């Protein structure tokens, strides 16, 4: 397991834009499973939508991308992982995004990503998000690890 303190050593994101709380499963070069606890305290609910809070789809996609960044970094060789503070993951594309069900405060949003392809520093990932084992969103993501 990777907790939020370790996640912050890997990703440059910070509150309110760090969108993954814990990684519960990771097989380098293969897949990752992590989650975010969605709470009514999220700043985004002040405007999305008052009286009917729905977690935005773009935030779900970003959370999946952050999980993918952790997977990519943890899949690097030991020597490359040492210099992780000098690297960053950039989004290249989002394809086939679908939102199947709304995510609300109180939900535990689980991200599950699998590596489709890796070519050098470019990663293609199948990303899915679940709440209580129900698929709520999916997309194919491409990202690249680059020097800062």
Coordinates of N, CA and C in Angstrom, one line a residue:
X1 N 0.8 -1.2 0.0 CA 0.0 0.0 0.0 C 0.9 1.3 0.0
X2 N 0.4 2.3 -0.7 CA 1.0 3.6 -0.7 C 0.1 4.6 -0.1
X3 N 0.5 5.2 1.0 CA -0.4 6.2 1.6 C -0.2 7.6 1.0
X4 N -1.0 8.6 1.4 CA -1.0 9.9 0.8 C 0.4 10.6 1.1
X5 N 1.1 10.3 2.1 CA 2.4 10.9 2.4 C 3.4 10.4 1.3
X6 N 3.4 9.1 1.0 CA 4.2 8.6 -0.1 C 3.8 9.1 -1.4
X7 N 2.5 9.2 -1.6 CA 2.0 9.7 -2.9 C 2.5 11.1 -3.2
X8 N 2.6 11.9 -2.1 CA 3.1 13.3 -2.3 C 4.6 13.3 -2.6
X9 N 5.3 12.3 -2.3 CA 6.7 12.2 -2.7 C 6.8 11.8 -4.2
X10 N 5.8 11.3 -4.8 CA 5.8 10.8 -6.2 C 5.2 11.9 -7.1
X11 N 4.0 12.4 -6.7 CA 3.3 13.4 -7.5 C 3.5 14.8 -7.0
X12 N 3.6 15.8 -8.0 CA 3.7 17.2 -7.5 C 2.4 17.8 -7.0
X13 N 1.3 17.2 -7.2 CA 0.0 17.7 -6.9 C -0.2 17.9 -5.4
X14 N -0.9 18.9 -5.0 CA -1.2 19.2 -3.6 C -2.7 19.6 -3.5
X15 N -3.2 19.5 -2.2 CA -4.6 19.9 -2.0 C -4.8 21.3 -2.5
X16 N -5.9 21.6 -3.2 CA -7.1 20.7 -3.4 C -7.0 19.9 -4.7
X17 N -5.9 19.8 -5.3 CA -5.8 19.1 -6.6 C -5.1 17.7 -6.5
X18 N -4.8 17.3 -5.3 CA -4.3 15.9 -5.2 C -5.5 15.0 -5.1
X19 N -5.8 14.2 -6.1 CA -7.1 13.5 -6.2 C -7.0 12.0 -6.0
X20 N -5.9 11.5 -5.2 CA -5.8 10.1 -4.9 C -5.3 10.1 -3.5
X21 N -6.0 9.3 -2.6 CA -5.7 9.2 -1.2 C -4.8 8.0 -0.8
X22 N -4.9 6.9 -1.6 CA -4.2 5.7 -1.2 C -4.1 4.8 -2.5
X23 N -3.1 4.1 -2.5 CA -2.9 3.0 -3.5 C -3.0 1.7 -2.8
X24 N -3.9 0.8 -3.2 CA -4.0 -0.5 -2.4 C -3.5 -1.7 -3.2
X25 N -3.2 -1.5 -4.5 CA -2.6 -2.6 -5.3 C -1.8 -2.0 -6.4
X26 N -0.6 -2.5 -6.6 CA 0.2 -2.0 -7.7 C 1.2 -3.1 -8.2
X27 N 1.1 -3.4 -9.5 CA 2.1 -4.3 -10.1 C 2.8 -3.5 -11.1
X28 N 4.1 -3.1 -10.9 CA 4.8 -2.3 -11.8 C 4.7 -2.8 -13.3
X29 N 4.4 -1.9 -14.2 CA 4.4 -2.2 -15.6 C 3.1 -2.9 -16.0
X30 N 2.2 -3.1 -15.0 CA 0.9 -3.9 -15.3 C -0.3 -3.1 -14.9
X31 N -0.5 -2.9 -13.6 CA -1.8 -2.3 -13.2 C -1.7 -1.6 -11.8
X32 N -2.7 -0.8 -11.5 CA -2.7 -0.1 -10.2 C -4.2 0.0 -9.8
X33 N -4.4 0.0 -8.5 CA -5.7 0.2 -7.9 C -5.6 1.2 -6.8
X34 N -6.3 2.3 -6.8 CA -6.2 3.3 -5.7 C -7.6 3.9 -5.5
X35 N -7.7 4.8 -4.5 CA -9.0 5.4 -4.3 C -8.8 6.8 -3.8
X36 N -10.0 7.5 -3.9 CA -10.2 8.9 -3.3 C -11.5 8.8 -2.6
X37 N -11.4 9.3 -1.3 CA -12.6 9.5 -0.6 C -13.2 10.9 -0.9
X38 N -14.4 10.8 -1.5 CA -15.1 12.1 -1.9 C -15.9 12.6 -0.7
X39 N -15.6 13.8 -0.3 CA -16.4 14.3 0.9 C -17.0 15.7 0.5
X40 N -18.0 16.0 1.3 CA -18.7 17.3 1.0 C -17.8 18.5 1.3
X41 N -16.7 18.3 1.9 CA -15.7 19.3 2.2 C -14.9 19.7 0.9
X42 N -15.0 19.0 -0.1 CA -14.3 19.3 -1.4 C -14.8 20.7 -1.8
X43 N -13.8 21.6 -2.2 CA -14.1 22.9 -2.6 C -15.0 22.9 -3.8
X44 N -14.9 21.9 -4.7 CA -15.6 21.9 -6.0 C -17.1 21.9 -5.7
X45 N -17.6 21.4 -4.6 CA -19.0 21.3 -4.3 C -19.6 22.6 -4.0
X46 N -18.8 23.7 -3.8 CA -19.4 25.0 -3.5 C -20.1 25.5 -4.8
X47 N -19.6 25.0 -5.9 CA -20.3 25.5 -7.2 C -20.8 24.4 -8.1
X48 N -20.6 23.1 -7.7 CA -20.9 22.0 -8.6 C -21.7 20.9 -7.9
X49 N -22.9 21.0 -7.7 CA -23.8 22.1 -7.8 C -24.4 22.3 -6.4
X50 N -24.6 23.5 -6.0 CA -25.2 23.8 -4.7 C -26.6 23.1 -4.6
X51 N -26.8 22.4 -3.5 CA -28.1 21.7 -3.3 C -28.2 20.4 -4.0
X52 N -27.3 20.1 -5.0 CA -27.2 18.8 -5.7 C -25.8 18.5 -6.1
X53 N -24.9 18.2 -5.0 CA -23.5 18.1 -5.3 C -23.1 16.8 -6.1
X54 N -22.5 17.1 -7.2 CA -22.0 16.0 -8.1 C -20.5 16.3 -8.3
X55 N -19.7 15.2 -8.2 CA -18.2 15.3 -8.4 C -18.0 15.4 -9.9
X56 N -17.3 16.4 -10.4 CA -17.1 16.7 -11.8 C -16.4 15.5 -12.5
X57 N -16.8 15.2 -13.7 CA -16.2 14.2 -14.5 C -14.7 14.5 -14.8
X58 N -14.4 15.8 -15.0 CA -13.0 16.1 -15.3 C -12.1 15.8 -14.1
X59 N -12.7 15.9 -12.9 CA -11.9 15.6 -11.7 C -11.7 14.1 -11.6
X60 N -12.7 13.3 -12.1 CA -12.5 11.8 -12.1 C -11.4 11.5 -13.1
X61 N -11.4 12.0 -14.2 CA -10.4 11.8 -15.2 C -9.0 12.2 -14.7
X62 N -8.9 13.3 -14.0 CA -7.7 13.8 -13.5 C -7.2 12.8 -12.4
X63 N -8.1 12.3 -11.5 CA -7.7 11.3 -10.5 C -7.2 10.1 -11.1
X64 N -7.8 9.6 -12.2 CA -7.3 8.4 -12.9 C -6.0 8.7 -13.5
X65 N -5.8 9.9 -14.0 CA -4.4 10.2 -14.6 C -3.4 10.3 -13.5
X66 N -3.7 10.8 -12.3 CA -2.8 10.8 -11.2 C -2.4 9.4 -10.8
X67 N -3.4 8.5 -10.7 CA -3.1 7.1 -10.4 C -2.2 6.5 -11.5
X68 N -2.4 6.8 -12.8 CA -1.5 6.4 -13.9 C -0.1 6.9 -13.7
X69 N 0.0 8.2 -13.2 CA 1.3 8.7 -13.0 C 2.1 8.0 -11.9
X70 N 1.4 7.6 -10.9 CA 2.0 6.8 -9.8 C 2.5 5.4 -10.4
X71 N 1.6 4.8 -11.2 CA 2.0 3.5 -11.8 C 3.2 3.7 -12.7
X72 N 3.2 4.7 -13.5 CA 4.4 4.9 -14.4 C 5.7 5.1 -13.6
X73 N 5.6 6.0 -12.6 CA 6.8 6.2 -11.8 C 7.3 5.0 -11.1
X74 N 6.3 4.2 -10.5 CA 6.7 3.0 -9.8 C 7.1 1.9 -10.7
X75 N 6.9 2.1 -12.0 CA 7.3 1.1 -13.0 C 8.7 1.3 -13.5
X76 N 9.3 2.5 -13.2 CA 10.6 2.8 -13.6 C 11.7 2.0 -12.9
X77 N 12.8 1.9 -13.4 CA 13.9 1.2 -12.7 C 14.3 2.0 -11.5
X78 N 15.0 1.3 -10.5 CA 15.4 1.9 -9.3 C 16.2 3.2 -9.4
X79 N 17.1 3.2 -10.4 CA 17.9 4.4 -10.6 C 17.1 5.6 -11.1
X80 N 16.1 5.3 -12.0 CA 15.2 6.3 -12.5 C 14.3 6.8 -11.3
X81 N 13.9 5.9 -10.4 CA 13.0 6.3 -9.4 C 13.7 7.3 -8.4
X82 N 15.0 7.2 -8.2 CA 15.7 8.1 -7.3 C 15.6 9.5 -7.8
X83 N 15.5 9.8 -9.1 CA 15.4 11.1 -9.6 C 14.0 11.5 -9.9
X84 N 13.0 10.9 -9.2 CA 11.6 11.2 -9.5 C 11.3 12.7 -9.2
X85 N 11.9 13.3 -8.3 CA 11.6 14.7 -8.0 C 12.0 15.6 -9.2
X86 N 12.8 15.1 -10.2 CA 13.1 15.9 -11.3 C 12.3 15.6 -12.6
X87 N 11.3 14.7 -12.3 CA 10.4 14.3 -13.4 C 9.0 14.7 -13.2
X88 N 8.2 14.7 -14.3 CA 6.8 15.0 -14.2 C 6.0 14.3 -15.3
X89 N 4.8 13.9 -15.1 CA 4.0 13.2 -16.1 C 3.1 14.2 -16.7
X90 N 3.1 14.3 -18.1 CA 2.2 15.1 -18.8 C 1.2 14.3 -19.5
X91 N -0.1 14.8 -19.5 CA -1.2 14.2 -20.3 C -0.9 14.4 -21.8
X92 N -1.1 13.4 -22.6 CA -1.0 13.6 -24.0 C -2.4 13.5 -24.7
X93 N -3.2 12.6 -24.2 CA -4.5 12.4 -24.8 C -5.5 11.7 -23.8
X94 N -6.8 12.0 -24.1 CA -7.9 11.3 -23.4 C -8.8 10.8 -24.5
X95 N -9.0 9.5 -24.6 CA -9.9 9.0 -25.7 C -11.0 8.2 -25.0
X96 N -12.1 8.2 -25.7 CA -13.3 7.4 -25.3 C -13.8 7.6 -23.9
X97 N -13.7 8.8 -23.4 CA -14.2 9.1 -22.0 C -15.7 8.9 -22.0
X98 N -16.1 8.2 -21.0 CA -17.6 7.9 -20.8 C -17.8 8.1 -19.3
X99 N -18.9 8.7 -19.0 CA -19.4 8.9 -17.6 C -20.7 8.2 -17.5
X100 N -20.7 7.2 -16.6 CA -21.9 6.3 -16.5 C -22.8 6.5 -15.4
X101 N -22.3 7.2 -14.3 CA -23.2 7.4 -13.1 C -22.6 8.5 -12.3
X102 N -23.4 9.4 -11.7 CA -22.8 10.5 -10.9 C -22.1 10.0 -9.6
X103 N -21.1 10.7 -9.3 CA -20.3 10.5 -8.0 C -20.7 11.6 -7.1
X104 N -21.0 11.2 -5.8 CA -21.5 12.1 -4.9 C -20.7 12.1 -3.6
X105 N -20.8 13.2 -2.8 CA -20.1 13.2 -1.5 C -20.5 11.9 -0.7
X106 N -19.5 11.4 0.0 CA -19.6 10.1 0.7 C -19.2 8.9 -0.1
X107 N -19.0 9.0 -1.4 CA -18.6 7.9 -2.2 C -17.1 7.7 -2.1
X108 N -16.7 6.4 -2.2 CA -15.2 6.1 -2.3 C -15.0 5.8 -3.8
X109 N -14.3 6.7 -4.4 CA -14.0 6.6 -5.9 C -12.8 5.7 -6.1
X110 N -13.0 4.6 -6.7 CA -11.8 3.6 -6.9 C -11.4 3.7 -8.3
X111 N -10.0 3.9 -8.5 CA -9.4 4.0 -9.8 C -8.7 2.7 -10.1
X112 N -9.0 2.1 -11.3 CA -8.3 0.9 -11.7 C -7.7 1.1 -13.1
X113 N -6.4 1.1 -13.2 CA -5.8 1.3 -14.5 C -4.9 0.1 -14.9
X114 N -4.9 -0.2 -16.2 CA -4.0 -1.2 -16.7 C -3.2 -0.6 -17.8
X115 N -1.9 -1.1 -17.9 CA -1.1 -0.6 -19.0 C -1.5 -1.3 -20.3
X116 N -1.8 -0.6 -21.3 CA -2.1 -1.1 -22.6 C -0.8 -1.2 -23.4
X117 N 0.0 -0.2 -23.3 CA 1.3 -0.2 -24.1 C 2.2 0.8 -23.4
X118 N 3.5 0.5 -23.5 CA 4.5 1.4 -23.1 C 5.6 1.4 -24.2
X119 N 6.0 2.6 -24.6 CA 7.0 2.8 -25.6 C 7.9 3.9 -25.1
X120 N 9.1 3.5 -24.5 CA 10.0 4.5 -23.9 C 9.3 5.2 -22.8
X121 N 9.2 6.5 -22.9 CA 8.6 7.3 -21.8 C 7.1 7.6 -22.0
X122 N 6.5 7.0 -23.0 CA 5.1 7.2 -23.3 C 4.3 5.9 -22.9
X123 N 3.2 6.2 -22.2 CA 2.3 5.2 -21.6 C 0.9 5.3 -22.2
X124 N 0.3 4.2 -22.5 CA -1.1 4.1 -22.9 C -1.8 3.3 -21.8
X125 N -2.8 3.8 -21.2 CA -3.5 3.2 -20.1 C -5.0 3.1 -20.3
X126 N -5.5 1.9 -19.9 CA -7.0 1.8 -19.8 C -7.3 2.2 -18.4
X127 N -8.2 3.2 -18.2 CA -8.6 3.7 -16.9 C -10.1 3.5 -16.7
X128 N -10.4 3.0 -15.5 CA -11.8 2.9 -15.1 C -11.9 3.4 -13.6
X129 N -13.1 3.9 -13.4 CA -13.4 4.4 -12.0 C -14.7 3.7 -11.5
X130 N -14.7 3.3 -10.3 CA -15.8 2.6 -9.7 C -16.3 3.2 -8.4
X131 N -17.5 3.1 -8.1 CA -18.1 3.3 -6.7 C -18.9 2.1 -6.4
X132 N -18.5 1.5 -5.3 CA -19.2 0.3 -4.8 C -19.3 -0.8 -5.9
X133 N -18.2 -1.0 -6.6 CA -18.1 -2.0 -7.7 C -18.9 -1.6 -8.9
X134 N -19.5 -0.5 -9.0 CA -20.3 0.0 -10.1 C -19.4 0.9 -11.0
X135 N -19.2 0.6 -12.2 CA -18.5 1.4 -13.2 C -19.1 2.8 -13.3
X136 N -18.4 3.9 -13.0 CA -18.9 5.2 -13.1 C -18.3 6.0 -14.2
X137 N -17.0 5.7 -14.6 CA -16.3 6.4 -15.6 C -15.2 5.5 -16.2
X138 N -14.9 5.8 -17.5 CA -13.8 5.1 -18.1 C -13.2 6.0 -19.2
X139 N -12.0 5.7 -19.6 CA -11.3 6.4 -20.7 C -10.0 5.7 -21.0
X140 N -9.4 6.0 -22.1 CA -8.1 5.6 -22.5 C -7.2 6.8 -22.4
X141 N -6.1 6.7 -21.6 CA -5.3 7.8 -21.3 C -3.9 7.6 -21.9
X142 N -3.3 8.6 -22.4 CA -1.9 8.6 -22.8 C -1.1 9.6 -22.1
X143 N 0.1 9.3 -21.6 CA 0.9 10.2 -20.9 C 2.4 10.0 -21.2
X144 N 3.1 11.0 -20.8 CA 4.6 11.0 -21.1 C 5.3 11.4 -19.8
X145 N 6.4 10.7 -19.4 CA 7.2 11.2 -18.3 C 8.3 12.0 -18.9
X146 N 8.5 13.2 -18.4 CA 9.5 14.2 -18.9 C 10.3 14.8 -17.8
X147 N 11.4 15.4 -18.1 CA 12.2 16.1 -17.1 C 11.5 17.5 -16.9
X148 N 11.5 17.9 -15.6 CA 10.9 19.2 -15.3 C 11.7 20.3 -15.9

